[in-house]
């Protein structure tokens, strides 16, 4: 067996010394789930599972894989139907499927911003956004989290030196669960002729009458250059799509490497996406989710825990616990009581902002929420 490079051994040792070393652990369905992204319970839905199978049978589709990339053999009638459904649901001119939200952000942000362009991104943006920007030829600058005055000042300072400016943010941030002031953000974007890109990963299925996302909930979808919707969270399935105009879609088909050079989504994934969207339109799950979020927040207030929690109206409720060691201890304490509550460590979040992240779901009972917060209060 070859020896390991000294560089990776050093990095592993550093992680262990700072108590930020990550390991894989099995997620048990027997545990009470306050950690997964399955906000609406769609991933567990036997109805969605069965209707996906029924749809494939109606198509007489017994194919296991896509057989190739979209530009070779991986595009079918079911692919086009799925993209059309997504575009219609989101009131977009077009939708283009990607294999994951990570692939979508990589493909979009590595190809669309050009040399002599500048990309502004929220400092709390997801790793996929940061990685995509790094892969582009454009320059980039971060702005303070949800601080649109900071963004406006930086645009004014730097705009004269660049050809085009892109602004990238999220509608619900995955670590804090908070949201940007989208109307003000669009106003700044329009005033400065910028192109706005909005990642709706944690808003899809959660925000809006039928879970359409933040942009549509505020009737602002027509003012955004590109939106990213991902299906591995509230939708409970797999894949992602970029929403935009027909020119953007044509460009991505020709230049987005994470679209061009990978095997397409298999038929089962396409069918499950279609069925999940149908469920969004007919299910009352979102109402139950909102009810549970409100109940959780009420108990946080009743238990006088507000000072520990970041303000959020989303399914993500984060409790700040200083230090990797302490937050890992609390997560382990929850696990001994059969509660799955994940510790989020630095460097995933800034040092001093380590946290327990509670993800709220439709299937969490009020009693489970009460017991979890009672346990938290006892430990703080």
XYZ file of C-alpha atoms in Angstrom:
380
model
C 0.000 0.000 0.000
C 1.499 3.394 -0.986
C 2.245 5.888 1.756
C 0.018 8.957 2.156
C 1.252 12.395 1.088
C 2.555 14.476 4.009
C 0.223 17.322 3.035
C -2.988 15.440 3.658
C -1.682 13.954 6.898
C -0.912 17.474 8.127
C -4.396 18.730 7.200
C -6.087 15.824 8.988
C -3.970 16.398 12.103
C -4.895 20.095 12.107
C -8.593 19.273 11.921
C -8.316 16.863 14.822
C -6.404 19.398 16.915
C -9.154 22.008 16.436
C -11.912 19.440 17.119
C -13.345 20.086 13.658
C -12.592 16.682 12.134
C -15.581 15.291 10.236
C -16.671 11.651 10.138
C -19.535 9.795 8.474
C -22.253 8.408 10.718
C -25.316 6.403 9.803
C -28.586 8.294 9.866
C -31.207 6.102 11.512
C -34.889 6.514 10.671
C -35.608 5.391 14.241
C -34.192 8.663 15.544
C -36.329 11.784 15.886
C -35.293 13.896 12.931
C -34.341 17.512 13.542
C -31.413 17.489 11.102
C -32.463 16.454 7.591
C -33.587 18.755 4.774
C -36.766 16.698 4.221
C -38.908 19.609 5.432
C -42.196 18.405 3.911
C -41.658 14.696 4.444
C -41.671 14.069 0.688
C -38.559 11.860 0.872
C -40.487 9.531 3.177
C -43.744 9.691 1.212
C -44.921 6.256 0.074
C -47.489 8.010 -2.119
C -44.801 9.887 -4.051
C -42.772 6.676 -4.317
C -45.740 4.762 -5.743
C -46.877 7.530 -8.092
C -43.339 7.785 -9.459
C -43.432 4.059 -10.262
C -46.875 4.443 -11.827
C -45.675 7.292 -14.030
C -42.741 5.249 -15.315
C -45.113 2.384 -16.078
C -47.390 4.710 -18.056
C -44.360 5.749 -20.084
C -43.480 2.037 -20.450
C -40.062 3.064 -19.184
C -37.953 0.222 -17.819
C -34.635 1.977 -18.403
C -32.390 2.243 -15.339
C -30.019 4.950 -16.539
C -29.903 7.951 -18.856
C -27.227 6.171 -20.989
C -25.226 9.328 -21.620
C -24.948 13.076 -21.294
C -27.802 15.350 -22.340
C -26.016 16.192 -25.596
C -25.416 12.545 -26.519
C -28.261 10.192 -25.531
C -29.464 11.477 -22.170
C -32.378 13.648 -23.341
C -35.826 12.058 -23.635
C -39.446 13.144 -23.953
C -39.672 12.777 -20.171
C -36.738 15.189 -19.781
C -38.456 17.868 -21.834
C -41.753 17.292 -20.009
C -40.024 17.698 -16.648
C -38.267 20.910 -17.679
C -41.521 22.310 -19.053
C -43.331 21.509 -15.799
C -40.602 23.181 -13.728
C -40.610 26.318 -15.911
C -44.399 26.591 -15.813
C -44.596 26.106 -12.044
C -41.951 28.789 -11.462
C -43.272 31.229 -14.102
C -39.965 31.095 -15.937
C -39.324 31.180 -19.667
C -37.148 28.084 -19.480
C -35.717 25.527 -17.075
C -32.571 23.458 -17.532
C -32.018 20.354 -15.417
C -28.759 19.624 -13.615
C -27.749 16.592 -11.551
C -27.610 18.533 -8.266
C -27.714 22.013 -6.820
C -23.933 21.908 -6.565
C -23.648 21.087 -10.277
C -26.121 23.846 -11.153
C -24.210 26.530 -9.260
C -20.872 25.300 -10.583
C -22.154 25.263 -14.159
C -23.833 28.665 -14.005
C -21.214 30.638 -12.111
C -18.142 29.150 -13.771
C -19.415 29.933 -17.280
C -21.694 32.993 -17.302
C -19.493 35.673 -15.654
C -16.737 36.532 -18.127
C -13.275 38.032 -17.961
C -13.538 41.727 -16.996
C -16.787 41.003 -15.090
C -17.222 41.297 -11.334
C -19.297 39.010 -9.100
C -20.557 40.163 -5.713
C -21.634 37.357 -3.384
C -23.036 37.288 0.139
C -20.316 36.298 2.606
C -22.529 33.428 3.865
C -23.082 31.986 0.387
C -23.036 28.211 -0.020
C -19.781 26.453 -0.943
C -21.146 25.602 -4.413
C -21.621 29.304 -5.153
C -18.103 30.130 -3.994
C -16.587 27.222 -5.923
C -18.409 28.157 -9.127
C -17.219 31.752 -8.893
C -13.637 30.613 -8.270
C -13.759 28.552 -11.471
C -14.804 31.521 -13.611
C -12.549 34.127 -15.254
C -14.376 36.923 -13.443
C -13.187 38.808 -10.387
C -15.235 38.461 -7.202
C -15.876 40.307 -3.963
C -18.028 39.350 -0.999
C -20.377 41.725 0.779
C -21.410 41.589 4.423
C -24.207 39.130 5.112
C -27.562 40.603 4.017
C -26.028 44.082 4.306
C -27.328 45.744 1.169
C -25.857 49.116 2.081
C -22.445 47.484 2.051
C -23.270 45.938 -1.334
C -24.418 49.269 -2.797
C -21.262 51.040 -1.601
C -19.033 48.355 -3.103
C -20.883 48.423 -6.423
C -20.464 52.206 -6.630
C -16.758 51.883 -5.877
C -15.913 49.065 -8.264
C -18.420 49.287 -11.121
C -16.420 51.747 -13.278
C -13.598 49.203 -13.557
C -15.653 46.247 -14.882
C -17.751 45.417 -17.894
C -20.665 43.672 -16.153
C -21.628 43.035 -12.548
C -23.376 39.972 -11.147
C -24.930 39.729 -7.682
C -25.372 36.284 -6.128
C -27.324 35.478 -2.995
C -29.695 32.928 -1.461
C -33.372 33.277 -0.591
C -32.933 31.220 2.606
C -29.424 30.754 3.972
C -28.660 27.165 4.908
C -26.798 27.883 8.152
C -28.756 30.849 9.548
C -32.181 30.267 7.986
C -32.596 34.003 7.341
C -33.531 35.837 4.130
C -32.349 38.894 2.188
C -34.501 41.958 1.548
C -35.245 40.878 -2.013
C -37.110 44.029 -3.056
C -34.246 46.265 -1.963
C -31.738 43.906 -3.553
C -33.588 44.083 -6.890
C -33.757 47.872 -6.611
C -29.968 48.055 -6.183
C -29.474 45.587 -9.035
C -31.705 47.508 -11.439
C -30.261 50.901 -10.505
C -26.766 49.651 -11.340
C -27.683 47.428 -14.327
C -26.503 44.295 -12.525
C -27.517 40.699 -13.162
C -29.107 39.096 -10.095
C -28.756 35.363 -9.384
C -30.867 33.820 -6.611
C -30.376 30.353 -5.127
C -33.800 29.149 -3.911
C -32.571 25.795 -2.561
C -33.993 26.128 0.965
C -37.032 28.201 -0.076
C -38.524 25.769 -2.592
C -41.411 23.940 -0.937
C -41.205 26.186 2.149
C -41.963 29.780 1.066
C -45.018 30.766 -0.960
C -48.584 29.524 -1.254
C -47.488 26.291 -2.939
C -43.836 26.504 -1.956
C -42.807 28.350 -5.120
C -39.946 30.163 -3.400
C -39.151 33.680 -2.238
C -39.093 35.396 -5.637
C -42.542 34.213 -6.706
C -43.997 34.746 -3.260
C -43.104 38.435 -3.677
C -44.058 38.478 -7.405
C -40.507 39.400 -8.358
C -39.492 36.384 -10.451
C -39.508 38.428 -13.698
C -36.849 40.770 -12.298
C -34.219 38.081 -11.621
C -31.712 36.975 -14.246
C -31.360 33.401 -12.968
C -32.867 31.306 -10.184
C -31.567 27.949 -8.971
C -34.082 25.441 -7.596
C -32.882 22.187 -6.063
C -34.887 19.051 -5.400
C -32.902 17.271 -2.673
C -34.379 19.307 0.182
C -38.109 19.976 0.642
C -38.883 18.173 -2.628
C -37.384 14.993 -1.202
C -35.945 13.766 -4.505
C -32.793 14.596 -6.496
C -31.497 17.061 -9.050
C -31.775 20.785 -9.686
C -32.714 23.278 -12.376
C -31.664 26.738 -13.494
C -34.546 29.055 -14.365
C -34.036 31.881 -16.822
C -34.632 33.087 -20.350
C -34.063 31.109 -23.530
C -30.717 32.777 -24.259
C -29.362 31.752 -20.862
C -30.476 28.169 -21.465
C -28.823 28.092 -24.891
C -25.608 29.429 -23.375
C -25.570 26.869 -20.559
C -26.190 23.990 -22.950
C -23.111 25.119 -24.862
C -20.771 26.266 -22.107
C -21.732 24.897 -18.660
C -19.234 22.090 -18.176
C -21.116 20.442 -15.285
C -24.064 20.078 -17.679
C -22.170 19.042 -20.808
C -19.703 16.525 -19.411
C -21.793 14.339 -17.126
C -24.339 11.569 -17.502
C -27.871 12.975 -17.341
C -30.417 12.259 -14.610
C -31.995 8.792 -14.965
C -35.693 8.357 -15.823
C -36.629 7.549 -12.222
C -35.221 10.888 -11.042
C -37.145 12.758 -13.727
C -40.392 11.019 -12.816
C -39.867 11.670 -9.111
C -39.309 15.386 -9.792
C -42.567 15.574 -11.749
C -44.505 13.797 -9.033
C -42.957 15.963 -6.295
C -44.085 19.107 -8.108
C -47.589 17.674 -8.414
C -47.521 17.007 -4.673
C -46.521 20.625 -3.989
C -49.631 21.779 -5.829
C -52.016 19.473 -3.984
C -50.490 18.674 -0.576
C -51.322 20.484 2.654
C -47.879 19.594 4.036
C -46.607 23.177 3.740
C -49.352 24.415 6.086
C -48.309 21.841 8.675
C -44.681 22.887 8.290
C -45.541 26.549 8.901
C -47.554 25.532 11.965
C -44.599 23.588 13.373
C -42.160 26.435 12.706
C -44.431 28.873 14.523
C -44.826 26.462 17.439
C -41.052 25.996 17.677
C -40.465 29.761 17.693
C -43.189 30.275 20.330
C -41.534 27.759 22.655
C -38.121 29.346 22.084
C -39.676 32.574 23.297
C -41.558 30.917 26.176
C -38.378 29.172 27.335
C -36.448 32.462 27.080
C -33.992 31.026 24.571
C -34.270 33.865 22.031
C -30.793 35.184 22.732
C -29.290 31.880 21.592
C -31.239 31.651 18.308
C -30.706 33.476 15.026
C -33.958 35.137 13.937
C -35.546 33.002 11.219
C -39.019 32.289 9.869
C -37.799 29.347 7.796
C -37.513 25.643 8.587
C -33.907 26.251 9.696
C -33.582 27.370 13.322
C -29.998 27.789 14.513
C -28.915 27.934 18.161
C -25.467 29.505 18.614
C -23.216 27.490 20.938
C -19.667 28.766 21.287
C -16.916 26.300 20.388
C -16.673 23.032 18.461
C -16.177 20.899 21.554
C -19.228 22.264 23.378
C -21.601 22.056 20.417
C -20.498 18.489 19.673
C -21.156 17.564 23.317
C -24.691 18.964 23.103
C -25.370 17.129 19.851
C -24.240 13.884 21.499
C -26.506 14.585 24.471
C -29.462 14.924 22.119
C -28.515 11.671 20.434
C -28.584 9.801 23.757
C -32.244 10.885 23.985
C -32.869 9.657 20.415
C -32.915 13.158 18.867
C -30.911 13.817 15.719
C -29.773 17.465 16.010
C -26.592 18.250 14.092
C -23.670 20.246 15.403
C -22.414 22.705 12.790
C -18.721 23.317 13.392
C -16.182 25.886 12.332
C -14.823 26.206 9.674
C -18.206 25.390 8.065
C -19.423 28.444 9.987
C -17.166 31.220 11.332
C -15.260 30.511 14.538
C -17.399 31.670 17.440
C -20.602 31.012 15.480
C -20.749 27.220 15.994
C -24.295 26.019 16.428
C -26.932 23.372 16.836
C -29.088 23.539 13.724
C -32.679 22.460 14.222
C -34.428 21.588 10.954
C -38.207 21.590 11.353
C -40.416 19.139 9.465
C -44.086 18.419 8.907
C -43.693 15.092 10.722
C -42.216 16.532 13.929
C -44.913 16.357 16.568
C -45.506 19.224 18.977
C -44.503 16.915 21.812
C -41.173 16.146 20.098
C -40.517 19.863 19.623
C -41.351 20.552 23.260
C -39.116 17.757 24.565
C -36.226 18.844 22.332
C -36.367 22.461 23.488
C -36.813 21.414 27.113
C -33.632 19.340 26.812
C -31.836 22.269 25.217
C -32.889 24.617 28.018
C -31.631 22.159 30.622
C -28.220 22.003 28.966
C -27.654 25.749 28.504
